[in-house]
CSV table of C-alpha atoms and ligand atoms in Angstrom, one decimal:
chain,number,residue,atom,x,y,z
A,1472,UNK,CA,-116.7,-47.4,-0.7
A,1473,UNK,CA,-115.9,-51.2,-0.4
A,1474,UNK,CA,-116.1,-53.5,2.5
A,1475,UNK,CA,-113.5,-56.3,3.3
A,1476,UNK,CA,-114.3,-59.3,5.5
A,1477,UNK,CA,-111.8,-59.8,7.8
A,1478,UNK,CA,-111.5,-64.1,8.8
A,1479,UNK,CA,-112.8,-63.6,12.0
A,1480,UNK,CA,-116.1,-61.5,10.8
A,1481,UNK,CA,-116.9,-62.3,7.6
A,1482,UNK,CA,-121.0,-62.7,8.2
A,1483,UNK,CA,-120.9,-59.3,10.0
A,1484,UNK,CA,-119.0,-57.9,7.0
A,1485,UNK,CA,-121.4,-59.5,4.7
A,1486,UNK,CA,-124.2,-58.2,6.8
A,1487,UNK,CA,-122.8,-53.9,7.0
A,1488,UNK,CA,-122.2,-54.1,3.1
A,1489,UNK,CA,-125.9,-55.2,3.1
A,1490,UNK,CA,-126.6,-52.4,5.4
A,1491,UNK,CA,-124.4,-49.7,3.2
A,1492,UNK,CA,-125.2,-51.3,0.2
A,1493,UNK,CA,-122.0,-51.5,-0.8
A,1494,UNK,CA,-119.8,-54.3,-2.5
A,1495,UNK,CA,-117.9,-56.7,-0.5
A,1496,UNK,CA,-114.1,-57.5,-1.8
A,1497,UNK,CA,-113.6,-60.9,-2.0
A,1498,UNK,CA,-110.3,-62.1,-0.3
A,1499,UNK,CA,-108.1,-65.1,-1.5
A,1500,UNK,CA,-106.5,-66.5,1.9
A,1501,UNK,CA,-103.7,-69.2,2.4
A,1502,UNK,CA,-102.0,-70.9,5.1
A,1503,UNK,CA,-98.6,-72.0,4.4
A,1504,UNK,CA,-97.7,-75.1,6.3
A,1505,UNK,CA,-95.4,-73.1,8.7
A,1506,UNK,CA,-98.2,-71.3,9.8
A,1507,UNK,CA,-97.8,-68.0,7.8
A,1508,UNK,CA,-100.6,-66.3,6.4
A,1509,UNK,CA,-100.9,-65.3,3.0
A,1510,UNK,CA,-104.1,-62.6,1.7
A,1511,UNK,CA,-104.9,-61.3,-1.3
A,1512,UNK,CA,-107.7,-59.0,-2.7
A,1513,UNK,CA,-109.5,-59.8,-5.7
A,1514,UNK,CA,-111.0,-56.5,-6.4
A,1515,UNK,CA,-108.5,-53.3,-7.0
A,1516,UNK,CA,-109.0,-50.9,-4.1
A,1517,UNK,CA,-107.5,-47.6,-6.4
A,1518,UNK,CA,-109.0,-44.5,-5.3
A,1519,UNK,CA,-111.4,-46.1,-2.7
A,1520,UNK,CA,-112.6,-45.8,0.9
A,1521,UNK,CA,-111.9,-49.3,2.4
A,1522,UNK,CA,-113.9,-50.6,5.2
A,1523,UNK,CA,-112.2,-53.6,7.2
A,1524,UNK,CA,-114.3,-55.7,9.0
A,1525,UNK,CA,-112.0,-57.9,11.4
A,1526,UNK,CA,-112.8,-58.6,15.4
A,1527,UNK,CA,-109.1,-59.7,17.1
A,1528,UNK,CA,-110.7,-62.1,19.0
A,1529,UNK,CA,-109.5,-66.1,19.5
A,1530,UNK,CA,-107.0,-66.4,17.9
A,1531,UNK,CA,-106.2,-63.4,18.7
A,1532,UNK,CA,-102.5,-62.9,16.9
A,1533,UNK,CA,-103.4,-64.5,14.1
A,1534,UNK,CA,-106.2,-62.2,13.3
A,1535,UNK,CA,-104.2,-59.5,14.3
A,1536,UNK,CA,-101.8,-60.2,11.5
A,1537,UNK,CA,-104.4,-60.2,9.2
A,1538,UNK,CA,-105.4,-57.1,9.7
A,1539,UNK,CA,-102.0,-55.6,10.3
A,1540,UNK,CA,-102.0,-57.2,6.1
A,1541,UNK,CA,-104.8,-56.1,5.0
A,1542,UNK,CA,-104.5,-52.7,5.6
A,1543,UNK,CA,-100.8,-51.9,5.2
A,1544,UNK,CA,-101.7,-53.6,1.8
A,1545,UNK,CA,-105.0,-51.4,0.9
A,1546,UNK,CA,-102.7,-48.3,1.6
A,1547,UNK,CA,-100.0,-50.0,-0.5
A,1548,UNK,CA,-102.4,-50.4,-3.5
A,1549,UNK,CA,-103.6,-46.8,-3.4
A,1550,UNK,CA,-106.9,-47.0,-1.2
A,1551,UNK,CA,-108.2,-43.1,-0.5
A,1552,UNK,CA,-109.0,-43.6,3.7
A,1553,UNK,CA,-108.6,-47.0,5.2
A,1554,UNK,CA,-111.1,-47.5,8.1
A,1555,UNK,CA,-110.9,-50.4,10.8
A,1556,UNK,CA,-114.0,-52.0,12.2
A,1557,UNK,CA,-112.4,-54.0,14.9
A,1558,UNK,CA,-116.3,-55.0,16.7
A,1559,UNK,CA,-113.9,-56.9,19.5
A,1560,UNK,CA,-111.0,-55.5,20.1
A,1561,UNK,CA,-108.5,-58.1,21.3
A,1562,UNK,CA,-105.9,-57.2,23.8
A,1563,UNK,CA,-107.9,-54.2,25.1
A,1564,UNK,CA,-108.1,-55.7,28.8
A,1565,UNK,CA,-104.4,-54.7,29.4
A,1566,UNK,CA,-104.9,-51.2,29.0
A,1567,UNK,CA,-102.3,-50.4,31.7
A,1568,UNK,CA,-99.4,-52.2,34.0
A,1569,UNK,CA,-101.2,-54.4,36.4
A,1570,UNK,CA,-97.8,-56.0,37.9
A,1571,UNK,CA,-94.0,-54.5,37.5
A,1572,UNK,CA,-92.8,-55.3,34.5
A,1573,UNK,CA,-96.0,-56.6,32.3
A,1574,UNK,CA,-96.2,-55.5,28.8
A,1575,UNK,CA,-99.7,-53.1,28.0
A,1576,UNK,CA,-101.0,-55.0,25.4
A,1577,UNK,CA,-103.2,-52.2,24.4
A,1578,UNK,CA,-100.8,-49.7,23.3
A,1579,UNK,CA,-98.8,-51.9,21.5
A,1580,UNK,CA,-101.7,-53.6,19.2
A,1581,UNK,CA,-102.9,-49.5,18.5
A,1582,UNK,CA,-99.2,-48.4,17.7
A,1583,UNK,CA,-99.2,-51.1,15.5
A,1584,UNK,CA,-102.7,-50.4,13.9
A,1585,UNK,CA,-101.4,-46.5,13.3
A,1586,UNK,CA,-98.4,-47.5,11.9
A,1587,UNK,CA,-99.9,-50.1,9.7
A,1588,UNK,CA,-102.0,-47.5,8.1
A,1589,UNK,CA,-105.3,-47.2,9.3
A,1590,UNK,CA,-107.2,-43.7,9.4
A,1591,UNK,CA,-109.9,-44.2,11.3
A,1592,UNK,CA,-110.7,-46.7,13.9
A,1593,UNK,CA,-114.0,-48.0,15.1
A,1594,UNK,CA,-114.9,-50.6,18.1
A,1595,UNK,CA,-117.7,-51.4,20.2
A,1596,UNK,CA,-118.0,-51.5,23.8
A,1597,UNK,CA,-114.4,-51.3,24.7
A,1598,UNK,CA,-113.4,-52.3,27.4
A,1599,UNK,CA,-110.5,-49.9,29.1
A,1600,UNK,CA,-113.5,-47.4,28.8
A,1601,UNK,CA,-117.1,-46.5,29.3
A,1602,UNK,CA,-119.5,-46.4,26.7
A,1603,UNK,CA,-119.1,-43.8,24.0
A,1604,UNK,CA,-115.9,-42.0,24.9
A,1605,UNK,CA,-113.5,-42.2,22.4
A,1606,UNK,CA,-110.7,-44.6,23.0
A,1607,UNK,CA,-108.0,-42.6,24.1
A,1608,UNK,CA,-104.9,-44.5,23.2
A,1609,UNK,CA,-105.1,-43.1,19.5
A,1610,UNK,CA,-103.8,-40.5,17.6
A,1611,UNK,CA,-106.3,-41.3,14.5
A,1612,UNK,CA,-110.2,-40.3,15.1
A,1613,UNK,CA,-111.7,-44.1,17.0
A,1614,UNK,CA,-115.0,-44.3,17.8
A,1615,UNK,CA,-116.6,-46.5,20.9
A,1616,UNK,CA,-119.8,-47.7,20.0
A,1617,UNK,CA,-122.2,-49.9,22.0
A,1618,UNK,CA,-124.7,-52.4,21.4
A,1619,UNK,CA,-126.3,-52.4,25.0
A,1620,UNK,CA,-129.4,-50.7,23.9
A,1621,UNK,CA,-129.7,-53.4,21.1
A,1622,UNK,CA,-128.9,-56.2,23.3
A,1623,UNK,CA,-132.1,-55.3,25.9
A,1624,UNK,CA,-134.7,-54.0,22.7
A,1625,UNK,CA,-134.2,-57.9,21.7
A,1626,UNK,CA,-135.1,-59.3,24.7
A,1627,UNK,CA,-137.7,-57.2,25.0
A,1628,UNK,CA,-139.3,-57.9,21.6
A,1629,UNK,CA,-138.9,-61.9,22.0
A,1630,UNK,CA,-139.5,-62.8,25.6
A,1631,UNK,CA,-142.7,-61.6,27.6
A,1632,UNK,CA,-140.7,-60.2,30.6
A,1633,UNK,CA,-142.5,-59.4,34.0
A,1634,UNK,CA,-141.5,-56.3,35.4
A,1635,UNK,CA,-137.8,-56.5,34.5
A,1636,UNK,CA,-135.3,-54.6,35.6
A,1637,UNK,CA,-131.5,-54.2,33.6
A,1638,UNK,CA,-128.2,-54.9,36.0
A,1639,UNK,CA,-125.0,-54.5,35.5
A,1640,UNK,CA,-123.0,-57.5,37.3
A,1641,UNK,CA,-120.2,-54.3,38.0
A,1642,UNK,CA,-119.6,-51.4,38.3
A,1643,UNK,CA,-118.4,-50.8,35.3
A,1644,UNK,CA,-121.0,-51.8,33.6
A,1645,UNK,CA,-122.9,-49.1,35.2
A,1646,UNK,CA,-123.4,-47.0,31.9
A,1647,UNK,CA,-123.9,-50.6,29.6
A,1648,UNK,CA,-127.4,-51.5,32.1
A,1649,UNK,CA,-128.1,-48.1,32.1
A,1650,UNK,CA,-128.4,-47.7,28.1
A,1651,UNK,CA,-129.9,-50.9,28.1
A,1652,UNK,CA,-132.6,-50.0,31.0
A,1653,UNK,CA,-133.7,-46.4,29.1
A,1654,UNK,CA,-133.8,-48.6,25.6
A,1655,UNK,CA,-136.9,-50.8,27.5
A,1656,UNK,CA,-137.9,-48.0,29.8
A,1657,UNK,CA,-136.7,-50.5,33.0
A,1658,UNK,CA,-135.4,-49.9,36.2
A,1659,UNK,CA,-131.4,-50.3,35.9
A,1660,UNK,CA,-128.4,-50.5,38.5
A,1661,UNK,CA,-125.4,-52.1,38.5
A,1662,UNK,CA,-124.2,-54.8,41.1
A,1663,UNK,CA,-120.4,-54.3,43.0
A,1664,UNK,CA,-117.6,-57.4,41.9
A,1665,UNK,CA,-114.9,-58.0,43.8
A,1666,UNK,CA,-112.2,-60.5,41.6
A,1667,UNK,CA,-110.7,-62.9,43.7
A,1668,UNK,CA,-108.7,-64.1,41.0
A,1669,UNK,CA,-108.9,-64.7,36.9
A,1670,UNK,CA,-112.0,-67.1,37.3
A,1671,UNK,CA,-113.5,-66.0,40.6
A,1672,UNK,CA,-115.5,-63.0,41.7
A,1673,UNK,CA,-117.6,-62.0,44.3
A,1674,UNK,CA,-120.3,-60.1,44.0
A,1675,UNK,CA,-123.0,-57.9,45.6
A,1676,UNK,CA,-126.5,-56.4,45.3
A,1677,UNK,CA,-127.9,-53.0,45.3
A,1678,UNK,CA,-130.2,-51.5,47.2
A,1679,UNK,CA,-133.2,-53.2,44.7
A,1680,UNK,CA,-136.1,-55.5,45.2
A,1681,UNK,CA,-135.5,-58.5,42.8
A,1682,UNK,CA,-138.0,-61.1,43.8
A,1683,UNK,CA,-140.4,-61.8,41.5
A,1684,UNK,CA,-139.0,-60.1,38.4
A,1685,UNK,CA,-137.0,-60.7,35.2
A,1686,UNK,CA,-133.7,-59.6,35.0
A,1687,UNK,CA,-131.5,-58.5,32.3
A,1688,UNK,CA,-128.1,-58.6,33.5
A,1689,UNK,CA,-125.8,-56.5,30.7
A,1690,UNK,CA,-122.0,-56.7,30.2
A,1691,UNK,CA,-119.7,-55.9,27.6
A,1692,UNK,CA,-117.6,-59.5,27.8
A,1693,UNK,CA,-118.4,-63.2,28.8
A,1694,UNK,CA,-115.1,-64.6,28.9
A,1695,UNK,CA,-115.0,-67.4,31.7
A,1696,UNK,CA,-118.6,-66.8,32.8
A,1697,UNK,CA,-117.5,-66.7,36.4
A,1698,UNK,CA,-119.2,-63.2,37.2
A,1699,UNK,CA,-122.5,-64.2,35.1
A,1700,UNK,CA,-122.3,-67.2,37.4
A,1701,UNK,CA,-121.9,-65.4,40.8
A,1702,UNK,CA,-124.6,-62.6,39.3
A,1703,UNK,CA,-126.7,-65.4,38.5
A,1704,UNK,CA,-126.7,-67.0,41.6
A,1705,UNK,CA,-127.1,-64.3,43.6
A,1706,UNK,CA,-130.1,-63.2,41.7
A,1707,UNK,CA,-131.8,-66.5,42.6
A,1708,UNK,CA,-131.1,-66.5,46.2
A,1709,UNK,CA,-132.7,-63.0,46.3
A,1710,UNK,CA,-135.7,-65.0,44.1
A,1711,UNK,CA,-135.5,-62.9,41.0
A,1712,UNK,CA,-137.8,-64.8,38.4
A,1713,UNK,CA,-135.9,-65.4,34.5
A,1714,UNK,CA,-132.4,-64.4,34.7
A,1715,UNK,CA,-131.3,-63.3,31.0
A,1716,UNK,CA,-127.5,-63.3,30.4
A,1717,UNK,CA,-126.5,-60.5,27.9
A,1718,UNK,CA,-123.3,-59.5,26.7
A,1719,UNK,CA,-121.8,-57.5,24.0
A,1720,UNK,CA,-118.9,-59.6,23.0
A,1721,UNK,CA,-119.2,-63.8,23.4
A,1722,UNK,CA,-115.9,-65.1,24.1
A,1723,UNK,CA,-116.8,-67.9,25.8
A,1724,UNK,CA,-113.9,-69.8,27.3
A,1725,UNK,CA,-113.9,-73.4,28.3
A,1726,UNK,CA,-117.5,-74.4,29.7
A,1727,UNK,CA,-119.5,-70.7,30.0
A,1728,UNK,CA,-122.1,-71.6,28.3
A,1729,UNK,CA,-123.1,-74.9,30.5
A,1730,UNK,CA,-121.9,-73.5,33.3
A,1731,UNK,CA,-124.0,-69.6,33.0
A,1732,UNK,CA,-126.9,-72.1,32.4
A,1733,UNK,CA,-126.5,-74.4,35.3
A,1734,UNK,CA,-126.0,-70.9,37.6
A,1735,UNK,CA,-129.8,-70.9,36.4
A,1736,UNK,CA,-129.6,-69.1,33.2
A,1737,UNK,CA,-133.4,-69.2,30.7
A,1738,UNK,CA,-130.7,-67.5,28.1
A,1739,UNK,CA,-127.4,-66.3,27.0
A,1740,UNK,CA,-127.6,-63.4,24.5
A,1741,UNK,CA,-124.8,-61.8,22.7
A,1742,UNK,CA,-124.0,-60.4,19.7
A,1743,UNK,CA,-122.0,-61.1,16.1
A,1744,UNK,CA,-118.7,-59.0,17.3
A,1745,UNK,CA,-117.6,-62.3,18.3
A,1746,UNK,CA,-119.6,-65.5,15.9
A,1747,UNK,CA,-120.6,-67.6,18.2
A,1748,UNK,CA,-123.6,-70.1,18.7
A,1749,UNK,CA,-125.6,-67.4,21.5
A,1750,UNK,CA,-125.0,-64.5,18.6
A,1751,UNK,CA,-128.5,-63.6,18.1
A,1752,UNK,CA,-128.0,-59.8,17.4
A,1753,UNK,CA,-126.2,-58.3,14.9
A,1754,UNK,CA,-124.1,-54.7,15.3
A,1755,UNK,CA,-124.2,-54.1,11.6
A,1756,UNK,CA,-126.8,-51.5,11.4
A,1757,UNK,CA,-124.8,-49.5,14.5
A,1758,UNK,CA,-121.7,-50.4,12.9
A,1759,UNK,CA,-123.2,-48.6,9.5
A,1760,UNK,CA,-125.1,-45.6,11.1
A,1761,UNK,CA,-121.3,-44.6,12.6
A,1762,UNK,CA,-119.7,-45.1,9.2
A,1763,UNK,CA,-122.1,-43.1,7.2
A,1764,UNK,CA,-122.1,-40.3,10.0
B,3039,R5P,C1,-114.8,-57.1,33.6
B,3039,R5P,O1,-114.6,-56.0,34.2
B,3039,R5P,C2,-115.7,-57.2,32.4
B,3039,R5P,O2,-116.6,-56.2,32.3
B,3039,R5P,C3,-116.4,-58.6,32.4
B,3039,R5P,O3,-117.3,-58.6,33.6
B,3039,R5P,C4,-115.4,-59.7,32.5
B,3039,R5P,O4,-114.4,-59.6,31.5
B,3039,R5P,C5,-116.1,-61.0,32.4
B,3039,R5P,O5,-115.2,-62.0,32.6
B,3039,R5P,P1,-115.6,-63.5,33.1
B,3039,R5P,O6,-116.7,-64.0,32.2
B,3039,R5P,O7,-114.3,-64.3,32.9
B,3039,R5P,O8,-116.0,-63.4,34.5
């Protein structure tokens, strides 16, 4: 087996070969100066199981095109099994036509991964689905992982919470603060979200005593940070005690970060699907447990 790190995760890459203890193809990459991309394995892939390691996250085409390369050119130079690690999986929020007319993101990107070549696809807390069901819009075997669990064992071991409990800020994050709850033997439920429009949501409580207590509020995506924000808040008014902000993948538009903080915030934790500066836990030893399985 051989790993190749894709631009876009190439310390996660790094970090599952170190996992698999396996060796990690370097990759020669070039930008031409109309913007094209040019990639090129130094290592012969003959005969091998390839792992890609590439999240399609910002910028989102041009990692996509990197990928489509990479593996259309490992099945080109006679790689046995190509498998795709896409940790974020870009696109995957327009699994379906929203408005008359709107192109579904989703299905195109996985025709195109098919075609391409890959055998085998794996993600992480994808978003058109709940945790651990099998993303449906392939023909090829995809796996769903989720780092949930992680995400909740790390706060656990490195802050000295008082009787916390694990919330979903939706309901579908129901099964994410669920997983995360069992992991640290919590109290879990999930909060109902109401989008007003792409940055504004609002949000309710469950039926659950908050005052006094640390909560873990779980979701697969920070993008904007407007429904960590309205979460947040909410939490305060009801005097919850440390609010921890945890999410799968980081993608952090604009001002999240200040602004998740300033909704009263202690942390932001997410993980290295996306690399980003709140990345404190790594996927790579879920990523290799579903690769060796
Ligand atoms: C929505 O259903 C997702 O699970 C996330 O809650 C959402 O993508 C977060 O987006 P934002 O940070 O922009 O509110």
């Amino acid at each position: 087996m051989k790993i190749i790190p894709g631009v876009a995760s190439k310390d996660l890459a790094e970090k599952v070969s170190e996992e698999l203890n396996e060796d990690l193809v370097p990759v020669e990459r070039e930008r031409f100066p109309d913007g094209e991309i040019y990639v090129r394995f130094e290592e012969d892939l003959e005969d091998e199981r390839i792992v890609i390691v590439q999240s399609t996250c910002y910028p989102p085409n041009q990692n996509y095109m990197e990928l489509f390369f990479m593996i259309d050119a490992a099945k080109d130079l006679g790689a046995e099994k190509v498998e795709v690690v896409m940790p974020y999986f870009g696109y995957a929020r327009q699994d379906k036509r929203f408005e008359p007319g709107e192109a579904v993101s989703l299905n195109t990107v996985a025709k195109l991964l098919e075609s391409s070549g890959a055998d085998e696809i794996y993600t992480m807390d994808y978003h058109p689905q709940q945790m651990e069901e099998t993303p449906e819009v392939f023909d090829i075997p995809a796996h769903n992982l989720t780092a949930s669990d992680l995400l909740a064992e790390h706060v656990e071991e490195n802050f000295d919470l008082k009787n916390p409990v694990v919330l979903g800020p939706d309901a579908g994050a129901e099964n994410w603060a669920r997983k995360a709850g069992e992991a640290i033997g919590a109290d879990w439920d999930f909060m109902m979200k109401k989008r007003l429009d792409s940055e504004d949501v609002e949000i309710t409580l469950p039926e659950i005593d908050v005052e006094g207590r640390d909560v873990l509020l779980v979701d697969d995506i920070i993008s904007t940070g407007g429904t960590m924000c309205e979460a947040i808040m909410l939490l305060k008014e009801n005097r919850a005690r440390d609010v921890y902000a945890c999410c799968t993948h980081p993608v952090l538009s604009g001002d999240a970060l200040e602004n998740i903080m300033e909704a009263g915030a202690l942390e932001i934790i997410g993980t290295d699907t996306i690399e980003s500066e709140v990345s404190e836990v790594s996927v790579a030893p879920v990523i290799a447990e579903a690769i060796l399985q």
